PDB file of C-alpha atoms and ligand atoms in Angstrom:
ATOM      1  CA  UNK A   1       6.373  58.018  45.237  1.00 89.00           C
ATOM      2  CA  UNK A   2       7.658  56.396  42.022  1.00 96.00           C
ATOM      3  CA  UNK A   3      10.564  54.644  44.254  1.00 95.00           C
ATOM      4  CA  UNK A   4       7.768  53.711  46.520  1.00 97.00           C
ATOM      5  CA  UNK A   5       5.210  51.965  44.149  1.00 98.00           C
ATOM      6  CA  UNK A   6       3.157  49.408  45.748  1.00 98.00           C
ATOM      7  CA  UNK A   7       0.583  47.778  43.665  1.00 98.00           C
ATOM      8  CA  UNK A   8       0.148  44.727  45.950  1.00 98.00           C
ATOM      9  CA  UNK A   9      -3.488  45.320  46.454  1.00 99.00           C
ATOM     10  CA  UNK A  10      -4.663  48.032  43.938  1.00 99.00           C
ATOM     11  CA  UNK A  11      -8.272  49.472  43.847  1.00 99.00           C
ATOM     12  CA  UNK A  12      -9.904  50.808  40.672  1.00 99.00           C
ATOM     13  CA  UNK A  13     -13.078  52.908  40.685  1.00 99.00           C
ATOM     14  CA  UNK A  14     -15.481  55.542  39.333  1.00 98.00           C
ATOM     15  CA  UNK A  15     -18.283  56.815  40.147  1.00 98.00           C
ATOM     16  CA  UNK A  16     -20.112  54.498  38.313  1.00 98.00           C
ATOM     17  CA  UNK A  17     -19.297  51.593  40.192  1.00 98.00           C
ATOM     18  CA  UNK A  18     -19.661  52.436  44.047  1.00 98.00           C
ATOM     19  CA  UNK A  19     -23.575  51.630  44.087  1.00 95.00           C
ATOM     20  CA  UNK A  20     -24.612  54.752  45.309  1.00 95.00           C
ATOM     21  CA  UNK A  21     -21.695  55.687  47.754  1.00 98.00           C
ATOM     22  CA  UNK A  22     -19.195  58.669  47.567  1.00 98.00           C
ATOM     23  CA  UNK A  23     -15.679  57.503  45.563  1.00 98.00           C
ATOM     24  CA  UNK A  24     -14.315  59.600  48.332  1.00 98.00           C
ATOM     25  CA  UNK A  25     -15.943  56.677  50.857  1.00 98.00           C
ATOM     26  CA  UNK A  26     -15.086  54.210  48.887  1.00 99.00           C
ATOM     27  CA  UNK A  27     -10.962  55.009  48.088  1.00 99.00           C
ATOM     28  CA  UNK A  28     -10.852  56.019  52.353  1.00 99.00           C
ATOM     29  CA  UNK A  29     -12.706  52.303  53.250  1.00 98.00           C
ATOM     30  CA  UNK A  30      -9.823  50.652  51.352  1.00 99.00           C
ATOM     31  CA  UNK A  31      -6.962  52.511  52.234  1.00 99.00           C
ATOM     32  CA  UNK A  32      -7.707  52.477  55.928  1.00 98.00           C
ATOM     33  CA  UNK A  33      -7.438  48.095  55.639  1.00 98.00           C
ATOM     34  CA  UNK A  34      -4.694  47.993  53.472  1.00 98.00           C
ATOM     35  CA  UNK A  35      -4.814  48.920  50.099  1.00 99.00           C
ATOM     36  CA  UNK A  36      -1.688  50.387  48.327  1.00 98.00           C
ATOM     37  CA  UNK A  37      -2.465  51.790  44.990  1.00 99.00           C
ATOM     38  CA  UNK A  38      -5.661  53.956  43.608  1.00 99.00           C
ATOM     39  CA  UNK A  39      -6.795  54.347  40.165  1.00 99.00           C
ATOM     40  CA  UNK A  40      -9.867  56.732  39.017  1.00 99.00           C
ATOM     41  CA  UNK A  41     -11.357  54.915  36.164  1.00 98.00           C
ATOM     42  CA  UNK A  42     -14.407  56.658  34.640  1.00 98.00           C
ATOM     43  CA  UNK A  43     -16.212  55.691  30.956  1.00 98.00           C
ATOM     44  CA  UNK A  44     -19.367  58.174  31.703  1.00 98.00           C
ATOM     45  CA  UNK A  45     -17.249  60.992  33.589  1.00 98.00           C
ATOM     46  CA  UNK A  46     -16.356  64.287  31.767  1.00 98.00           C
ATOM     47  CA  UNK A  47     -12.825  65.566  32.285  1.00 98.00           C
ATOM     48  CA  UNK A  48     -14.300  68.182  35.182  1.00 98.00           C
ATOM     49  CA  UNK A  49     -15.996  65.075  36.530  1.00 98.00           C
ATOM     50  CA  UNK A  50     -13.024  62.851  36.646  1.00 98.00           C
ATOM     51  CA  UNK A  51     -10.763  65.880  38.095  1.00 98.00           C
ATOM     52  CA  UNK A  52     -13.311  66.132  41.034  1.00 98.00           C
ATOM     53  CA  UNK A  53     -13.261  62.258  41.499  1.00 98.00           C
ATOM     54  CA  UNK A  54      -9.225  62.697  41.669  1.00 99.00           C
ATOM     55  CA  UNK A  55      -9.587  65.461  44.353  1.00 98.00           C
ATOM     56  CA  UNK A  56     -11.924  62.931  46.869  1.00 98.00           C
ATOM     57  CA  UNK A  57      -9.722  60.605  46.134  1.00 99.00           C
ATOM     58  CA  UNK A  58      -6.547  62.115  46.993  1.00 99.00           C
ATOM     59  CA  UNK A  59      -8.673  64.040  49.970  1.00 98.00           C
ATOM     60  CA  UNK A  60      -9.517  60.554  51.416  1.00 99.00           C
ATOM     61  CA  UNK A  61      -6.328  58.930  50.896  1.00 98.00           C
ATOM     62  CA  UNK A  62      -4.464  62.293  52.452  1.00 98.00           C
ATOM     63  CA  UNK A  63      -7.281  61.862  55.352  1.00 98.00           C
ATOM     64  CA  UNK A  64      -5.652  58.479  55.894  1.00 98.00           C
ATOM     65  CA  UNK A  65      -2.049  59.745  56.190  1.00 98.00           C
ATOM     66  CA  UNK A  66      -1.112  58.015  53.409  1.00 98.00           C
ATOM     67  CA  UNK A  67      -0.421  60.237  50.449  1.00 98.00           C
ATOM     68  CA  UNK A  68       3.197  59.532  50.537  1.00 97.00           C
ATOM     69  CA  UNK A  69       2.479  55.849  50.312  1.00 98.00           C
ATOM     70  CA  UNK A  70      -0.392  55.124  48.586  1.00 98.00           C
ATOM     71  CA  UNK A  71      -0.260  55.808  44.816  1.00 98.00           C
ATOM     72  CA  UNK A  72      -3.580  57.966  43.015  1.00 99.00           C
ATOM     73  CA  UNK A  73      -3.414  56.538  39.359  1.00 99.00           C
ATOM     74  CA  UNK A  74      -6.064  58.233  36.777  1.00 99.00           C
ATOM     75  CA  UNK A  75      -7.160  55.393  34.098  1.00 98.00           C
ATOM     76  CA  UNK A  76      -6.474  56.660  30.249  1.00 98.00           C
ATOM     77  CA  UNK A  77      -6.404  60.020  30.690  1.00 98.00           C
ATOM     78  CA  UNK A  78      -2.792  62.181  31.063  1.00 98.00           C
ATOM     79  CA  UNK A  79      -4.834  65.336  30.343  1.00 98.00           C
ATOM     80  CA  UNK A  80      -6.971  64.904  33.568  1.00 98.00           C
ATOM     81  CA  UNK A  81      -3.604  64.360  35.430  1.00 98.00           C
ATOM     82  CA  UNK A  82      -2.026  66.898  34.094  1.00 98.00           C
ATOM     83  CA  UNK A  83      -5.055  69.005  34.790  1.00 99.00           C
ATOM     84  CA  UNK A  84      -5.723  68.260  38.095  1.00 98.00           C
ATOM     85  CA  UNK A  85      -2.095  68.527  39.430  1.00 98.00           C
ATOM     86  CA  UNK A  86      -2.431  71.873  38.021  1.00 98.00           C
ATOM     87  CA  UNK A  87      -5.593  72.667  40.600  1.00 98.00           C
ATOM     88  CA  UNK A  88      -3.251  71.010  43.731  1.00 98.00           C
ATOM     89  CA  UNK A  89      -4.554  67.621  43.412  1.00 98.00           C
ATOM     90  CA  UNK A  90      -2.107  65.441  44.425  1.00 98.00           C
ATOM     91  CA  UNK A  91      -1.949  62.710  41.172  1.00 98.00           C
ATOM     92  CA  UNK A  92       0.921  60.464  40.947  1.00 98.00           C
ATOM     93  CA  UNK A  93       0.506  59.129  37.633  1.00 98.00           C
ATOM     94  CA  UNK A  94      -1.614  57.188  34.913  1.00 98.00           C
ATOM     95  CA  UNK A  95      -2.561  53.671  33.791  1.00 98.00           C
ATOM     96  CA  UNK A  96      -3.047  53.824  30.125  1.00 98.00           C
ATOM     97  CA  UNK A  97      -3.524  51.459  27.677  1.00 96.00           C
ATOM     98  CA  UNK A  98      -2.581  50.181  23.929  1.00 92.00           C
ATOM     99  CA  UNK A  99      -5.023  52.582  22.215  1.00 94.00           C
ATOM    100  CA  UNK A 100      -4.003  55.775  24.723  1.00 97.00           C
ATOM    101  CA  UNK A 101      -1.648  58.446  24.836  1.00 98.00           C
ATOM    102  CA  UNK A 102       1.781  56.651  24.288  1.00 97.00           C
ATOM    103  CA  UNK A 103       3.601  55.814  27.801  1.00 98.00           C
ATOM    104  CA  UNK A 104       7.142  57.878  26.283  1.00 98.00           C
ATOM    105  CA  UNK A 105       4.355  60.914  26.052  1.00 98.00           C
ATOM    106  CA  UNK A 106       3.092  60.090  29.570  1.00 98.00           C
ATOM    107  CA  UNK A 107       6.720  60.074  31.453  1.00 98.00           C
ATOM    108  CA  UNK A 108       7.222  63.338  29.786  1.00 98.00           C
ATOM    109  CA  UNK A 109       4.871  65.061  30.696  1.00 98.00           C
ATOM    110  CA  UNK A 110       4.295  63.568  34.466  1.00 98.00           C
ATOM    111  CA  UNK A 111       8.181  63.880  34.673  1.00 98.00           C
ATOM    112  CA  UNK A 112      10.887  61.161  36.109  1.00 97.00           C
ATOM    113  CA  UNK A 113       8.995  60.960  39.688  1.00 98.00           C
ATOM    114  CA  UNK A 114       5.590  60.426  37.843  1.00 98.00           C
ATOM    115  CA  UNK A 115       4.102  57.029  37.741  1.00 98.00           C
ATOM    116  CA  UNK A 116       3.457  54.862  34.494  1.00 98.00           C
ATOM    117  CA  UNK A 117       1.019  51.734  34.356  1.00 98.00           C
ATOM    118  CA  UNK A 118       0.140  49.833  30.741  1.00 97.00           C
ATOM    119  CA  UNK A 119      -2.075  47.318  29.930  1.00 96.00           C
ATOM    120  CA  UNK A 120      -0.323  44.545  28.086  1.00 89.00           C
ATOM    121  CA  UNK A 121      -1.387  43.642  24.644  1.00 83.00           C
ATOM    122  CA  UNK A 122      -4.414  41.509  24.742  1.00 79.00           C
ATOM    123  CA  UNK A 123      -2.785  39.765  21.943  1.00 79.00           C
ATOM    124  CA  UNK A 124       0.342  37.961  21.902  1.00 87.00           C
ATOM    125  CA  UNK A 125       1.229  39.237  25.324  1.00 89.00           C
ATOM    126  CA  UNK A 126       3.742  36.732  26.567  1.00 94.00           C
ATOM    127  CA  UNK A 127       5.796  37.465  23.199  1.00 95.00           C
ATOM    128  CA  UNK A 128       4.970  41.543  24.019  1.00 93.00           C
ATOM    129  CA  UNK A 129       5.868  41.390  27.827  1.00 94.00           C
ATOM    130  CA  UNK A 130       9.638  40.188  26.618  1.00 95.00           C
ATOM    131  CA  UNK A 131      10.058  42.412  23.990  1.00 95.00           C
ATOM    132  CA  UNK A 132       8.007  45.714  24.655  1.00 93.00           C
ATOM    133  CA  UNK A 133       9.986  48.613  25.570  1.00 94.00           C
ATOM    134  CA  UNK A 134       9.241  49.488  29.509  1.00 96.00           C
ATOM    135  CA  UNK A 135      11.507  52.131  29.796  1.00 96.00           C
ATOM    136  CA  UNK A 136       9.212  54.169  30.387  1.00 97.00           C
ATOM    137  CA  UNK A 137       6.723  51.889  32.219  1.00 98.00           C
ATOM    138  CA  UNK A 138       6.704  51.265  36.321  1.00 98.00           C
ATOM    139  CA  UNK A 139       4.448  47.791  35.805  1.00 98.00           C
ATOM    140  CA  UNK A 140       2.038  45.790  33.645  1.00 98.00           C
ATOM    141  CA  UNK A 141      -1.760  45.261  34.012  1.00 98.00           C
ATOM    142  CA  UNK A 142      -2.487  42.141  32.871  1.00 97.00           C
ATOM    143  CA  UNK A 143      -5.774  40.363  32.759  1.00 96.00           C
ATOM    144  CA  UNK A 144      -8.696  39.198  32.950  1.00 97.00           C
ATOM    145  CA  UNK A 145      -8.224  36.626  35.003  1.00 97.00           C
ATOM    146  CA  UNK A 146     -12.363  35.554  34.575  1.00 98.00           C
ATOM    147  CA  UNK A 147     -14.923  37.382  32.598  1.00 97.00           C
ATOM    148  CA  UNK A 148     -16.080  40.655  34.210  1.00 98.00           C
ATOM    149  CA  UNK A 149     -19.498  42.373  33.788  1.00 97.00           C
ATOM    150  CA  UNK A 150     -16.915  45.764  34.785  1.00 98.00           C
ATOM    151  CA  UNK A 151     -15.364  45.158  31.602  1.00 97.00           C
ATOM    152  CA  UNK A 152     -17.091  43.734  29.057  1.00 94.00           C
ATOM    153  CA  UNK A 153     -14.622  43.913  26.417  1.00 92.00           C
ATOM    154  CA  UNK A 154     -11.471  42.658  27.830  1.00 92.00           C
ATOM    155  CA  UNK A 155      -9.586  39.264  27.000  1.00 89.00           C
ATOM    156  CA  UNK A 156     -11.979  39.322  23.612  1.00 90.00           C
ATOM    157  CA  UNK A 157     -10.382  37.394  20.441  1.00 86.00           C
ATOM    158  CA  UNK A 158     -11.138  38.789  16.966  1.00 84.00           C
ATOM    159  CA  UNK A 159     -14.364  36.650  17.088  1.00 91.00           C
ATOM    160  CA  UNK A 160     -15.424  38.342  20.193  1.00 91.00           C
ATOM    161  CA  UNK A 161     -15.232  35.491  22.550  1.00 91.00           C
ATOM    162  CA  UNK A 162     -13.744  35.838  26.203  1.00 92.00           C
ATOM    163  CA  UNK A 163     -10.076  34.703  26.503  1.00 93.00           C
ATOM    164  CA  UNK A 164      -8.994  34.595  30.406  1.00 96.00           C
ATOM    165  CA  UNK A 165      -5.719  34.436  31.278  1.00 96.00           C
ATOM    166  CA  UNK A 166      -4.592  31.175  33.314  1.00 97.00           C
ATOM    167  CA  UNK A 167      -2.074  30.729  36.734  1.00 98.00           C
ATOM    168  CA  UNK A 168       0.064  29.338  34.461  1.00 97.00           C
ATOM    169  CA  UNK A 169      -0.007  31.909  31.903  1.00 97.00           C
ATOM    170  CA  UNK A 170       0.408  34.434  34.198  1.00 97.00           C
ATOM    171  CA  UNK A 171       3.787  32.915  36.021  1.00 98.00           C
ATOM    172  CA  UNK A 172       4.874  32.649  32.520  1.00 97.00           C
ATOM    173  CA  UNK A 173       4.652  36.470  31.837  1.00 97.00           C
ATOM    174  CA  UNK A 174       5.803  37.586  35.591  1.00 98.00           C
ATOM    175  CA  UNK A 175       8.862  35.270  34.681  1.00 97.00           C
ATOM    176  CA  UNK A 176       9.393  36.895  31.658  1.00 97.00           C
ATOM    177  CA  UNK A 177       8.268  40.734  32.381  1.00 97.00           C
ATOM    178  CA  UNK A 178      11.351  42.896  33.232  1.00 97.00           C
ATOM    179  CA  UNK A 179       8.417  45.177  35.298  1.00 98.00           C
ATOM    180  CA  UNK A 180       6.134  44.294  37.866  1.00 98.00           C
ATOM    181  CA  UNK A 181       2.676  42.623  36.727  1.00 98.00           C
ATOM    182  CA  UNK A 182      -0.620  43.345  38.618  1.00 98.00           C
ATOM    183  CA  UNK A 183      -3.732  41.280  37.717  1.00 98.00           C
ATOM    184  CA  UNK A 184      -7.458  41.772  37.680  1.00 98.00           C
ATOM    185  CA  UNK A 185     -10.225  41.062  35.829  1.00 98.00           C
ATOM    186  CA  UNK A 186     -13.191  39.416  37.973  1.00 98.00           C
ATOM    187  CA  UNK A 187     -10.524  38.809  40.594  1.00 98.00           C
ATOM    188  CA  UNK A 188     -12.315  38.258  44.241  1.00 98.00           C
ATOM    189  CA  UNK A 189     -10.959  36.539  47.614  1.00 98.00           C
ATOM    190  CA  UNK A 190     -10.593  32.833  46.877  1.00 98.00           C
ATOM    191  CA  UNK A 191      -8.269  33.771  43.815  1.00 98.00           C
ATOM    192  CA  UNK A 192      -5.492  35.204  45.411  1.00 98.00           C
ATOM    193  CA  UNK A 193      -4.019  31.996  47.670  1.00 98.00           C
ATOM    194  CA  UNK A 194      -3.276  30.780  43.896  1.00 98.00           C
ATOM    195  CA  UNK A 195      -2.496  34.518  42.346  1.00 98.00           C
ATOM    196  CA  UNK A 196      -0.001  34.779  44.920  1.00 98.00           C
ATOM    197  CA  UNK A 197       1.590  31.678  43.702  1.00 97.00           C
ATOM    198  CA  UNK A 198       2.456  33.532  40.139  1.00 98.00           C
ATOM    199  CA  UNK A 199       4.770  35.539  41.389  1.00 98.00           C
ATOM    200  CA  UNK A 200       2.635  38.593  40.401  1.00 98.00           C
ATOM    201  CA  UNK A 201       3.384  41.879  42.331  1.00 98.00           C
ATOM    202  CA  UNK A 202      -0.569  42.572  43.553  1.00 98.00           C
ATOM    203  CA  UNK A 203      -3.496  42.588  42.419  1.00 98.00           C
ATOM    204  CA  UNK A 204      -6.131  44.823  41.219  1.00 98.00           C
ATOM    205  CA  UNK A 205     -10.217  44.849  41.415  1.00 99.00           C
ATOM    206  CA  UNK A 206     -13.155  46.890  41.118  1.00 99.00           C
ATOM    207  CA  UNK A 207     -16.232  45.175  42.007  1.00 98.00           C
ATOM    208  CA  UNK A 208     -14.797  42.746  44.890  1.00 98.00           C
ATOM    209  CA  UNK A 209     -14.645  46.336  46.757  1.00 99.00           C
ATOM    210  CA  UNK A 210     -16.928  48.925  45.262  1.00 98.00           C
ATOM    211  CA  UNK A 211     -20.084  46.241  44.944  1.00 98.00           C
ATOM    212  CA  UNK A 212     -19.738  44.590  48.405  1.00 98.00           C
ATOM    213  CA  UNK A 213     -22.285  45.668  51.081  1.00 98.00           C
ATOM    214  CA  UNK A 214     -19.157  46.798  53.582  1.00 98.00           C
ATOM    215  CA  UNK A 215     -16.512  47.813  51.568  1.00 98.00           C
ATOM    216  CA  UNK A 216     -13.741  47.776  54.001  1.00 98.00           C
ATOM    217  CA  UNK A 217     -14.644  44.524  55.329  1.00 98.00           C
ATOM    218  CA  UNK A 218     -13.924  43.262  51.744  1.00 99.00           C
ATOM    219  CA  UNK A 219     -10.861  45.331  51.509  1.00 99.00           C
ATOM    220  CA  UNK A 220      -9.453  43.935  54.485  1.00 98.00           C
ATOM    221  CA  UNK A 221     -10.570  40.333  53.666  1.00 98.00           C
ATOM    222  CA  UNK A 222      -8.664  40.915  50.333  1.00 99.00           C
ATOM    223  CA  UNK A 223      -5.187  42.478  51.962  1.00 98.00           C
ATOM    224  CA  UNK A 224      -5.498  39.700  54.362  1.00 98.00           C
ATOM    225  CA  UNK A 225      -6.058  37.046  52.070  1.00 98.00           C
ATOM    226  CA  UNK A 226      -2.915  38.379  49.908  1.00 98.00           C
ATOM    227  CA  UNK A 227      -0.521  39.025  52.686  1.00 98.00           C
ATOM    228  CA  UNK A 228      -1.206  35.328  53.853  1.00 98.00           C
ATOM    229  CA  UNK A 229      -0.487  34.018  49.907  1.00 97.00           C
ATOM    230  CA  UNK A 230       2.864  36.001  49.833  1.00 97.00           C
ATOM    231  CA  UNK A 231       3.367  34.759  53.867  1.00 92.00           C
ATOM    232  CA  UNK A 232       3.100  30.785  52.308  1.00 87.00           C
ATOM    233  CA  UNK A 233       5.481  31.407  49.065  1.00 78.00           C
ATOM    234  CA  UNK A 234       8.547  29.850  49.060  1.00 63.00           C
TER     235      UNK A 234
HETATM  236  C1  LIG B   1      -4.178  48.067  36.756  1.00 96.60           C
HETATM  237  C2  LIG B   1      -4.940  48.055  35.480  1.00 96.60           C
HETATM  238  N1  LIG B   1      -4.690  47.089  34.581  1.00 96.60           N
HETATM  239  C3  LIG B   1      -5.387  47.060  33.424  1.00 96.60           C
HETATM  240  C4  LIG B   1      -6.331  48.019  33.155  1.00 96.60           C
HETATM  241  C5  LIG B   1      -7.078  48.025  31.863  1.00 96.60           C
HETATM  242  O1  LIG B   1      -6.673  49.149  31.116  1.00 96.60           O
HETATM  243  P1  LIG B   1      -7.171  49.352  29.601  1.00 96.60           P
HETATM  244  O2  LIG B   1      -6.749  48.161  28.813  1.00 96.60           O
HETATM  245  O3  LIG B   1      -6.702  50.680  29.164  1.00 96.60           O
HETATM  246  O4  LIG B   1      -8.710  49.350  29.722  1.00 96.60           O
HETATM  247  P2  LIG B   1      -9.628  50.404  30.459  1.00 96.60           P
HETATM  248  O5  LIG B   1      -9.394  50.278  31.925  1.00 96.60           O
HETATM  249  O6  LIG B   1      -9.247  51.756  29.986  1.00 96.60           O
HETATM  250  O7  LIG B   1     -11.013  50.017  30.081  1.00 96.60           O
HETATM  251  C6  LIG B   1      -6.535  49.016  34.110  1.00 96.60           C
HETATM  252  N2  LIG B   1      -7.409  50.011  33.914  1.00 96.60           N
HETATM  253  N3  LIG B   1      -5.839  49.020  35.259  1.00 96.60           N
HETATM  254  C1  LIG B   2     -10.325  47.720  34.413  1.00 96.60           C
HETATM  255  C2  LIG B   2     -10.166  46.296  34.087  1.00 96.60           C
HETATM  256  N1  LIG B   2      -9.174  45.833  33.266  1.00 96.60           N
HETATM  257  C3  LIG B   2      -9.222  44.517  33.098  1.00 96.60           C
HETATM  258  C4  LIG B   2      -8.309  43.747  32.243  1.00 96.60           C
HETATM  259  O1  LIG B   2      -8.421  42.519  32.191  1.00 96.60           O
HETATM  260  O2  LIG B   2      -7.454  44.403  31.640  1.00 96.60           O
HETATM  261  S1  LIG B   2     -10.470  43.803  33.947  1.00 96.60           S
HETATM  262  C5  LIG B   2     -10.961  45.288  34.553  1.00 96.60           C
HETATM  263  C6  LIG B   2     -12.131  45.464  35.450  1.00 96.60           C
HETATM  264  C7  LIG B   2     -11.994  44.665  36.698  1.00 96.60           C
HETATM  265  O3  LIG B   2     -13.155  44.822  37.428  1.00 96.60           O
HETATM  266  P1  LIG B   2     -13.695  43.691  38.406  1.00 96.60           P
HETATM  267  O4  LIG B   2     -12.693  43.596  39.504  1.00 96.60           O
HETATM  268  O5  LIG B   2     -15.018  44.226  38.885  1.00 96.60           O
HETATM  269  O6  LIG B   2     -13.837  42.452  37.619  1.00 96.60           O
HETATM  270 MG1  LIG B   3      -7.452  52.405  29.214  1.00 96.60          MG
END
């Protein structure tokens, strides 16, 4: 799967953003129109409750033929993953961030095949995207590219105010990144004709999907919309 990655269009979810639906409903409605890569993101789950969330997923994406081709990512947690490979779940890797379990401790543990995402530094990132160490990383998540209600505290300076990253910014770091970049952060339809233009691999969202009244009309309006901005680069 590692060889495989494809975080062109990249859903992120927990149970407390699908508005009342199943995750499992949620992960199946996106992979069915296109989606590539999976990530269980919980803040209110326990570690039983985020195992279970892994299992629909995987369940739905397997239901879709597509376990060999889709990635299932767990956000922050390499216990979880570690835990729920253990029951059979079918868990390719984690996304972790700066304040997580360090990505040399992930690739241990998940092993050479296993599947490594990182948040850049909020700070400073064009100078950390050159210079960080991604031997053990498969891409960067990088964002947000507008203020998000999903996640309040991203993109925050050290007086708390919102700092979004701009097109230009972001070719600037895909340019300079030695691993593929994926960006989110309030990212919806009519963003991607111009995120395709960075150069960045995919692109990742919660709410676009999970808080639209038919999911997988969104999902495929978003794969559409981004094969279409990679079909006019050049
Ligand atoms: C694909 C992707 N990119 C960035 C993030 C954000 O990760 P992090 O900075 O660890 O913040 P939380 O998601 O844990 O709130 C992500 N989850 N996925
Ligand atoms: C999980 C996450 N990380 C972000 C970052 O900028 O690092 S933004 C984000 C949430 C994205 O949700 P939505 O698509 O609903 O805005
Ligand atoms: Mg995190």
């Amino acid at each position: 799967m590692r060889g495989k990655l494809d975080i062109s269009a990249y859903l992120v979810l927990g149970p407390e953003n699908v508005a009342g639906r199943s995750v499992g409903d949620v992960v199946a409605a996106a992979v069915s129109e296109g989606f590539t890569c999976i990530q269980v993101r919980s803040k209110v789950c326990s570690a039983r409750e985020l195992m279970a969330c892994a299992d629909e997923a995987a369940r739905s994406i397997a239901r879709c033929g597509a376990s060999e081709s889709v990635a299932l990512l767990i956000d922050d947690r390499l216990d979880v993953a570690l835990a729920a490979r253990e029951a059979g779940v079918k868990v390719d890797g984690v996304h972790v961030g700066q304040s997580d379990i360090p990505v040399e401790v992930c690739r241990r543990f998940l092993g050479e095949s296993g599947i490594v995402g990182l948040s850049a530094r909020p700070d400073e990132m064009l100078e950390y995207v050159k210079t960080a160490d991604v031997s053990c990383v498969d891409y960067f998540g990088v964002g947000p590219l507008h203020q998000t209600a999903t996640k309040p505290d991203c993109g925050l300076d050290e007086s708390g105010n919102v700092i979004v990253k701009t097109l230009s910014e972001i070719e600037a770091l895909v340019a300079a990144s030695p691993v593929p970049i994926v960006v989110g952060g309030g990212v919806k339809r009519d963003d991607l004709a111009a995120l395709g233009k960075t150069g960045a691999a995919g692109f990742f969202v919660v709410s676009a999907v999970c808080a639209a009244d038919d999911p997988a009309r969104a999902a495929a309006e978003l794969v559409s919309a981004w094969r279409a901005a990679q079909g006019s680069r050049a």
